[in-house]
Amino acid sequence: MADEVILLDFWTSPFGKRVMIALREKGVEFDTREEDLSNKSPLLLKMNPVHKQIPVLIHNGKPICESLVIVQYIDETWGPESPLLPSDPYERARARFWADYVDKKIYWAARSAWVLTGEAQEAANKEFIESLKVLEGELGDKAYFGGERFGYVDVSLIPFSTCFHALETLGNYSIVEECPKVVAWVKQCMQRESVAKSLPDQHKLYDHFVARKKEHQAQ
C-alpha cells in the first residue's frame, strides 16, 4: 500500500514551502490541504494541538510538526540516495546551526521589517541585510551552502527569497546590490523543479504583504 502523505499549509508560509521542496526533492507524492488561518480546520487542531500552526506533515495518519523537524523526518524517511543533511556529524551539526540561524535571524528581521514603520522599520531592514550578509559569507563561492549538493540549509533559506521583492520595495533598497552572491544562489536554486514548483509568485506575495500591512496599521 502506498504511503498517505498530507501537508497542511498556507500559501504564503515559507515554512510550509520548506516541506514541499523537501518532499519534491525526494520524489514523494503528497496532498496539500490549504488552511484558513483565521478559521483553523479541525484536522489542524487535532494534528497540532500544542502550537495549532502550519505546516503539519501527516504521514499515514501520524503528524509531524515544525518545519525543520519535518524536513529532517523527510530526509530520514525517503530517498537515502539523495540526502539533504550531510553524513558527517560535524557537517550535519553545522547545517542545523545555519538553518536555526535562518529562523532566528532572517525570519524575525524580515517579519519586523514588514510589520514596523519609520525608524523601527529601518532598523529591521538593516538587521535583515546584515543577517543576509552573514549567510553570504557562509555561502562563499560554493554552488550551495553544503557545496555542490542542494541540501538542508538551502531548503531552509530559499523559501524566504520570495519575500525579497516585497522587502526591497517597502524598504527602498536593493538586495542584489547588498548581497549579490545570495541573489545568484537564489537564481540557481530556482532552476530546480522542486523549488520552482513550490514557491509562490513574488508579486502576488507583495500584494498580500501590502494588504496585510494596511490591515495591521489600521488596527
C-alpha atoms as a PDB file:
ATOM      1  CA  MET A   1       0.000   0.000   0.000  1.00  0.00           C
ATOM      2  CA  ALA A   2       1.314   3.457  -0.925  1.00  0.00           C
ATOM      3  CA  ASP A   3       2.098   5.993   1.783  1.00  0.00           C
ATOM      4  CA  GLU A   4      -0.550   8.608   2.509  1.00  0.00           C
ATOM      5  CA  VAL A   5       1.242  11.945   2.783  1.00  0.00           C
ATOM      6  CA  ILE A   6      -0.747  15.094   3.554  1.00  0.00           C
ATOM      7  CA  LEU A   7       0.664  18.593   4.064  1.00  0.00           C
ATOM      8  CA  LEU A   8      -1.367  21.183   5.973  1.00  0.00           C
ATOM      9  CA  ASP A   9      -0.128  24.535   4.702  1.00  0.00           C
ATOM     10  CA  PHE A  10      -0.913  28.162   3.853  1.00  0.00           C
ATOM     11  CA  TRP A  11       0.260  29.567   0.526  1.00  0.00           C
ATOM     12  CA  THR A  12       2.378  32.440   1.910  1.00  0.00           C
ATOM     13  CA  SER A  13       4.192  30.341   4.514  1.00  0.00           C
ATOM     14  CA  PRO A  14       7.926  29.920   3.868  1.00  0.00           C
ATOM     15  CA  PHE A  15       7.889  27.162   6.473  1.00  0.00           C
ATOM     16  CA  GLY A  16       5.352  25.122   4.526  1.00  0.00           C
ATOM     17  CA  LYS A  17       7.383  25.653   1.364  1.00  0.00           C
ATOM     18  CA  ARG A  18      10.387  24.042   3.024  1.00  0.00           C
ATOM     19  CA  VAL A  19       8.355  20.883   3.428  1.00  0.00           C
ATOM     20  CA  MET A  20       7.095  20.992  -0.171  1.00  0.00           C
ATOM     21  CA  ILE A  21      10.617  21.395  -1.531  1.00  0.00           C
ATOM     22  CA  ALA A  22      11.985  18.555   0.605  1.00  0.00           C
ATOM     23  CA  LEU A  23       9.165  16.217  -0.469  1.00  0.00           C
ATOM     24  CA  ARG A  24       9.698  17.069  -4.136  1.00  0.00           C
ATOM     25  CA  GLU A  25      13.465  16.630  -3.828  1.00  0.00           C
ATOM     26  CA  LYS A  26      12.740  13.107  -2.595  1.00  0.00           C
ATOM     27  CA  GLY A  27      10.113  12.408  -5.246  1.00  0.00           C
ATOM     28  CA  VAL A  28       7.352  11.884  -2.676  1.00  0.00           C
ATOM     29  CA  GLU A  29       3.764  12.342  -3.831  1.00  0.00           C
ATOM     30  CA  PHE A  30       1.663  14.350  -1.390  1.00  0.00           C
ATOM     31  CA  ASP A  31      -1.690  16.041  -0.983  1.00  0.00           C
ATOM     32  CA  THR A  32      -1.680  19.702   0.063  1.00  0.00           C
ATOM     33  CA  ARG A  33      -4.541  20.961   2.250  1.00  0.00           C
ATOM     34  CA  GLU A  34      -4.725  24.768   2.295  1.00  0.00           C
ATOM     35  CA  GLU A  35      -5.619  26.105   5.751  1.00  0.00           C
ATOM     36  CA  ASP A  36      -7.638  29.199   6.615  1.00  0.00           C
ATOM     37  CA  LEU A  37      -5.508  30.530   9.463  1.00  0.00           C
ATOM     38  CA  SER A  38      -8.356  32.709  10.760  1.00  0.00           C
ATOM     39  CA  ASN A  39     -10.587  29.636  10.955  1.00  0.00           C
ATOM     40  CA  LYS A  40      -8.315  26.646  11.513  1.00  0.00           C
ATOM     41  CA  SER A  41      -9.618  23.271  10.484  1.00  0.00           C
ATOM     42  CA  PRO A  42     -10.487  20.531  12.996  1.00  0.00           C
ATOM     43  CA  LEU A  43      -7.782  18.415  11.329  1.00  0.00           C
ATOM     44  CA  LEU A  44      -5.086  21.033  12.026  1.00  0.00           C
ATOM     45  CA  LEU A  45      -6.199  21.451  15.642  1.00  0.00           C
ATOM     46  CA  LYS A  46      -6.193  17.676  16.080  1.00  0.00           C
ATOM     47  CA  MET A  47      -2.837  17.098  14.415  1.00  0.00           C
ATOM     48  CA  ASN A  48      -1.008  20.022  16.059  1.00  0.00           C
ATOM     49  CA  PRO A  49      -2.813  20.582  19.381  1.00  0.00           C
ATOM     50  CA  VAL A  50       0.258  22.158  21.017  1.00  0.00           C
ATOM     51  CA  HIS A  51       1.018  25.073  18.645  1.00  0.00           C
ATOM     52  CA  LYS A  52      -2.043  24.882  16.350  1.00  0.00           C
ATOM     53  CA  GLN A  53       0.168  26.085  13.479  1.00  0.00           C
ATOM     54  CA  ILE A  54       1.099  25.034   9.969  1.00  0.00           C
ATOM     55  CA  PRO A  55       2.929  23.304   8.471  1.00  0.00           C
ATOM     56  CA  VAL A  56       1.974  19.822   9.599  1.00  0.00           C
ATOM     57  CA  LEU A  57       3.020  16.726   7.687  1.00  0.00           C
ATOM     58  CA  ILE A  58       0.674  13.757   8.170  1.00  0.00           C
ATOM     59  CA  HIS A  59       2.340  10.504   7.164  1.00  0.00           C
ATOM     60  CA  ASN A  60      -0.012   7.523   7.271  1.00  0.00           C
ATOM     61  CA  GLY A  61      -2.119   9.275   9.895  1.00  0.00           C
ATOM     62  CA  LYS A  62       0.813  10.332  12.090  1.00  0.00           C
ATOM     63  CA  PRO A  63       1.538  14.083  12.411  1.00  0.00           C
ATOM     64  CA  ILE A  64       4.982  15.697  12.351  1.00  0.00           C
ATOM     65  CA  CYS A  65       5.157  19.396  13.275  1.00  0.00           C
ATOM     66  CA  GLU A  66       7.673  22.261  12.975  1.00  0.00           C
ATOM     67  CA  SER A  67       9.198  22.751   9.531  1.00  0.00           C
ATOM     68  CA  LEU A  68      12.846  21.936  10.260  1.00  0.00           C
ATOM     69  CA  VAL A  69      11.823  18.840  12.223  1.00  0.00           C
ATOM     70  CA  ILE A  70       9.624  17.806   9.280  1.00  0.00           C
ATOM     71  CA  VAL A  71      12.457  18.296   6.758  1.00  0.00           C
ATOM     72  CA  GLN A  72      14.734  16.114   8.878  1.00  0.00           C
ATOM     73  CA  TYR A  73      11.980  13.483   9.105  1.00  0.00           C
ATOM     74  CA  ILE A  74      11.566  13.537   5.321  1.00  0.00           C
ATOM     75  CA  ASP A  75      15.321  13.169   4.886  1.00  0.00           C
ATOM     76  CA  GLU A  76      15.421  10.146   7.195  1.00  0.00           C
ATOM     77  CA  THR A  77      12.276   8.505   5.757  1.00  0.00           C
ATOM     78  CA  TRP A  78      12.671   8.804   1.988  1.00  0.00           C
ATOM     79  CA  GLY A  79      15.379   8.806  -0.669  1.00  0.00           C
ATOM     80  CA  PRO A  80      18.551   7.835   1.232  1.00  0.00           C
ATOM     81  CA  GLU A  81      20.435   8.045  -2.071  1.00  0.00           C
ATOM     82  CA  SER A  82      19.813  11.817  -2.184  1.00  0.00           C
ATOM     83  CA  PRO A  83      20.326  13.075   1.381  1.00  0.00           C
ATOM     84  CA  LEU A  84      19.602  16.664   2.386  1.00  0.00           C
ATOM     85  CA  LEU A  85      21.725  16.549   5.540  1.00  0.00           C
ATOM     86  CA  PRO A  86      25.446  15.661   5.381  1.00  0.00           C
ATOM     87  CA  SER A  87      26.532  12.229   6.626  1.00  0.00           C
ATOM     88  CA  ASP A  88      29.450  13.660   8.625  1.00  0.00           C
ATOM     89  CA  PRO A  89      28.277  14.516  12.188  1.00  0.00           C
ATOM     90  CA  TYR A  90      30.189  17.802  12.310  1.00  0.00           C
ATOM     91  CA  GLU A  91      28.912  18.992   8.931  1.00  0.00           C
ATOM     92  CA  ARG A  92      25.405  17.884   9.909  1.00  0.00           C
ATOM     93  CA  ALA A  93      25.653  19.970  13.087  1.00  0.00           C
ATOM     94  CA  ARG A  94      26.822  22.975  11.068  1.00  0.00           C
ATOM     95  CA  ALA A  95      23.883  22.614   8.684  1.00  0.00           C
ATOM     96  CA  ARG A  96      21.470  22.529  11.625  1.00  0.00           C
ATOM     97  CA  PHE A  97      23.159  25.610  13.091  1.00  0.00           C
ATOM     98  CA  TRP A  98      22.667  27.635   9.905  1.00  0.00           C
ATOM     99  CA  ALA A  99      19.070  26.502   9.477  1.00  0.00           C
ATOM    100  CA  ASP A 100      18.429  27.627  13.054  1.00  0.00           C
ATOM    101  CA  TYR A 101      20.126  30.944  12.194  1.00  0.00           C
ATOM    102  CA  VAL A 102      17.660  31.426   9.336  1.00  0.00           C
ATOM    103  CA  ASP A 103      14.739  31.008  11.735  1.00  0.00           C
ATOM    104  CA  LYS A 104      16.155  33.190  14.494  1.00  0.00           C
ATOM    105  CA  LYS A 105      17.640  36.000  12.387  1.00  0.00           C
ATOM    106  CA  ILE A 106      16.294  36.081   8.823  1.00  0.00           C
ATOM    107  CA  TYR A 107      12.666  35.289   9.639  1.00  0.00           C
ATOM    108  CA  TRP A 108      12.352  37.686  12.562  1.00  0.00           C
ATOM    109  CA  ALA A 109      14.163  40.550  10.826  1.00  0.00           C
ATOM    110  CA  ALA A 110      12.007  40.114   7.710  1.00  0.00           C
ATOM    111  CA  ARG A 111       8.825  39.918   9.770  1.00  0.00           C
ATOM    112  CA  SER A 112       9.778  43.029  11.742  1.00  0.00           C
ATOM    113  CA  ALA A 113      10.578  44.942   8.542  1.00  0.00           C
ATOM    114  CA  TRP A 114       7.125  44.088   7.242  1.00  0.00           C
ATOM    115  CA  VAL A 115       5.193  44.925  10.427  1.00  0.00           C
ATOM    116  CA  LEU A 116       7.040  48.006  11.687  1.00  0.00           C
ATOM    117  CA  THR A 117       7.203  51.546  10.310  1.00  0.00           C
ATOM    118  CA  GLY A 118       9.566  54.531  10.450  1.00  0.00           C
ATOM    119  CA  GLU A 119      12.882  54.193  12.275  1.00  0.00           C
ATOM    120  CA  ALA A 120      11.968  50.766  13.660  1.00  0.00           C
ATOM    121  CA  GLN A 121      11.406  49.515  10.125  1.00  0.00           C
ATOM    122  CA  GLU A 122      14.742  50.975   9.000  1.00  0.00           C
ATOM    123  CA  ALA A 123      16.492  49.184  11.870  1.00  0.00           C
ATOM    124  CA  ALA A 124      14.790  45.916  10.939  1.00  0.00           C
ATOM    125  CA  ASN A 125      15.835  46.341   7.289  1.00  0.00           C
ATOM    126  CA  LYS A 126      19.418  46.922   8.400  1.00  0.00           C
ATOM    127  CA  GLU A 127      19.330  43.813  10.604  1.00  0.00           C
ATOM    128  CA  PHE A 128      17.878  41.767   7.731  1.00  0.00           C
ATOM    129  CA  ILE A 129      20.647  42.799   5.332  1.00  0.00           C
ATOM    130  CA  GLU A 130      23.350  42.237   7.953  1.00  0.00           C
ATOM    131  CA  SER A 131      21.976  38.758   8.666  1.00  0.00           C
ATOM    132  CA  LEU A 132      21.836  38.002   4.950  1.00  0.00           C
ATOM    133  CA  LYS A 133      25.459  39.126   4.590  1.00  0.00           C
ATOM    134  CA  VAL A 134      26.481  36.671   7.317  1.00  0.00           C
ATOM    135  CA  LEU A 135      24.836  33.902   5.296  1.00  0.00           C
ATOM    136  CA  GLU A 136      26.554  35.198   2.165  1.00  0.00           C
ATOM    137  CA  GLY A 137      29.856  34.807   3.955  1.00  0.00           C
ATOM    138  CA  GLU A 138      28.989  31.210   4.790  1.00  0.00           C
ATOM    139  CA  LEU A 139      27.937  30.552   1.180  1.00  0.00           C
ATOM    140  CA  GLY A 140      31.154  31.999  -0.226  1.00  0.00           C
ATOM    141  CA  ASP A 141      31.802  30.810  -3.772  1.00  0.00           C
ATOM    142  CA  LYS A 142      30.030  27.470  -3.313  1.00  0.00           C
ATOM    143  CA  ALA A 143      27.117  26.477  -5.551  1.00  0.00           C
ATOM    144  CA  TYR A 144      25.018  25.627  -2.498  1.00  0.00           C
ATOM    145  CA  PHE A 145      25.523  26.026   1.233  1.00  0.00           C
ATOM    146  CA  GLY A 146      26.687  22.429   1.560  1.00  0.00           C
ATOM    147  CA  GLY A 147      28.925  22.580  -1.516  1.00  0.00           C
ATOM    148  CA  GLU A 148      27.885  21.094  -4.858  1.00  0.00           C
ATOM    149  CA  ARG A 149      24.766  19.376  -3.493  1.00  0.00           C
ATOM    150  CA  PHE A 150      21.474  21.164  -2.798  1.00  0.00           C
ATOM    151  CA  GLY A 151      20.757  20.429   0.851  1.00  0.00           C
ATOM    152  CA  TYR A 152      19.264  21.225   4.223  1.00  0.00           C
ATOM    153  CA  VAL A 153      20.382  24.848   4.580  1.00  0.00           C
ATOM    154  CA  ASP A 154      19.295  25.637   1.021  1.00  0.00           C
ATOM    155  CA  VAL A 155      15.857  24.142   1.729  1.00  0.00           C
ATOM    156  CA  SER A 156      15.676  26.180   4.940  1.00  0.00           C
ATOM    157  CA  LEU A 157      16.522  29.548   3.368  1.00  0.00           C
ATOM    158  CA  ILE A 158      15.238  29.523  -0.218  1.00  0.00           C
ATOM    159  CA  PRO A 159      11.522  29.972   0.659  1.00  0.00           C
ATOM    160  CA  PHE A 160      12.333  33.372   2.169  1.00  0.00           C
ATOM    161  CA  SER A 161      13.649  34.591  -1.193  1.00  0.00           C
ATOM    162  CA  THR A 162      10.071  35.125  -2.380  1.00  0.00           C
ATOM    163  CA  CYS A 163       9.705  37.983   0.104  1.00  0.00           C
ATOM    164  CA  PHE A 164      12.853  39.772  -1.159  1.00  0.00           C
ATOM    165  CA  HIS A 165      10.862  41.807  -3.709  1.00  0.00           C
ATOM    166  CA  ALA A 166       8.389  42.959  -1.060  1.00  0.00           C
ATOM    167  CA  LEU A 167      11.111  43.861   1.447  1.00  0.00           C
ATOM    168  CA  GLU A 168      13.127  45.760  -1.172  1.00  0.00           C
ATOM    169  CA  THR A 169      10.082  47.684  -2.374  1.00  0.00           C
ATOM    170  CA  LEU A 170       8.787  48.539   1.089  1.00  0.00           C
ATOM    171  CA  GLY A 171      12.282  49.344   2.382  1.00  0.00           C
ATOM    172  CA  ASN A 172      13.591  51.112  -0.728  1.00  0.00           C
ATOM    173  CA  TYR A 173      16.871  49.206  -1.060  1.00  0.00           C
ATOM    174  CA  SER A 174      18.372  46.585  -3.375  1.00  0.00           C
ATOM    175  CA  ILE A 175      19.256  43.102  -2.176  1.00  0.00           C
ATOM    176  CA  VAL A 176      21.216  42.377  -5.360  1.00  0.00           C
ATOM    177  CA  GLU A 177      23.451  45.372  -4.591  1.00  0.00           C
ATOM    178  CA  GLU A 178      23.850  44.401  -0.929  1.00  0.00           C
ATOM    179  CA  CYS A 179      24.147  40.607  -1.313  1.00  0.00           C
ATOM    180  CA  PRO A 180      24.876  39.659  -4.954  1.00  0.00           C
ATOM    181  CA  LYS A 181      26.061  36.140  -4.131  1.00  0.00           C
ATOM    182  CA  VAL A 182      22.831  35.363  -2.310  1.00  0.00           C
ATOM    183  CA  VAL A 183      20.805  36.606  -5.299  1.00  0.00           C
ATOM    184  CA  ALA A 184      22.904  34.451  -7.663  1.00  0.00           C
ATOM    185  CA  TRP A 185      22.304  31.466  -5.355  1.00  0.00           C
ATOM    186  CA  VAL A 186      18.548  32.163  -5.459  1.00  0.00           C
ATOM    187  CA  LYS A 187      18.590  32.089  -9.276  1.00  0.00           C
ATOM    188  CA  GLN A 188      20.458  28.790  -9.223  1.00  0.00           C
ATOM    189  CA  CYS A 189      18.004  27.268  -6.735  1.00  0.00           C
ATOM    190  CA  MET A 190      15.050  28.444  -8.823  1.00  0.00           C
ATOM    191  CA  GLN A 191      16.310  26.277 -11.688  1.00  0.00           C
ATOM    192  CA  ARG A 192      15.405  23.218  -9.602  1.00  0.00           C
ATOM    193  CA  GLU A 193      11.916  21.919 -10.294  1.00  0.00           C
ATOM    194  CA  SER A 194      11.355  21.225  -6.592  1.00  0.00           C
ATOM    195  CA  VAL A 195      11.890  24.908  -5.801  1.00  0.00           C
ATOM    196  CA  ALA A 196      10.196  26.490  -8.829  1.00  0.00           C
ATOM    197  CA  LYS A 197       7.019  24.409  -8.342  1.00  0.00           C
ATOM    198  CA  SER A 198       6.818  25.150  -4.613  1.00  0.00           C
ATOM    199  CA  LEU A 199       7.359  28.897  -4.217  1.00  0.00           C
ATOM    200  CA  PRO A 200       4.586  31.490  -4.690  1.00  0.00           C
ATOM    201  CA  ASP A 201       4.830  34.365  -7.147  1.00  0.00           C
ATOM    202  CA  GLN A 202       6.798  37.219  -5.558  1.00  0.00           C
ATOM    203  CA  HIS A 203       4.467  39.914  -6.939  1.00  0.00           C
ATOM    204  CA  LYS A 204       1.385  38.142  -5.614  1.00  0.00           C
ATOM    205  CA  LEU A 205       3.159  37.844  -2.269  1.00  0.00           C
ATOM    206  CA  TYR A 206       3.979  41.580  -2.325  1.00  0.00           C
ATOM    207  CA  ASP A 207       0.306  42.443  -2.891  1.00  0.00           C
ATOM    208  CA  HIS A 208      -0.607  40.195   0.035  1.00  0.00           C
ATOM    209  CA  PHE A 209       2.011  41.858   2.276  1.00  0.00           C
ATOM    210  CA  VAL A 210       0.805  45.360   1.394  1.00  0.00           C
ATOM    211  CA  ALA A 211      -2.819  44.445   2.118  1.00  0.00           C
ATOM    212  CA  ARG A 212      -1.905  42.814   5.425  1.00  0.00           C
ATOM    213  CA  LYS A 213       0.314  45.753   6.416  1.00  0.00           C
ATOM    214  CA  LYS A 214      -2.586  48.165   5.843  1.00  0.00           C
ATOM    215  CA  GLU A 215      -4.827  45.959   7.973  1.00  0.00           C
ATOM    216  CA  HIS A 216      -2.191  45.798  10.704  1.00  0.00           C
ATOM    217  CA  GLN A 217      -1.725  49.583  10.740  1.00  0.00           C
ATOM    218  CA  ALA A 218      -5.494  50.150  10.818  1.00  0.00           C
ATOM    219  CA  GLN A 219      -5.708  48.048  13.956  1.00  0.00           C
END
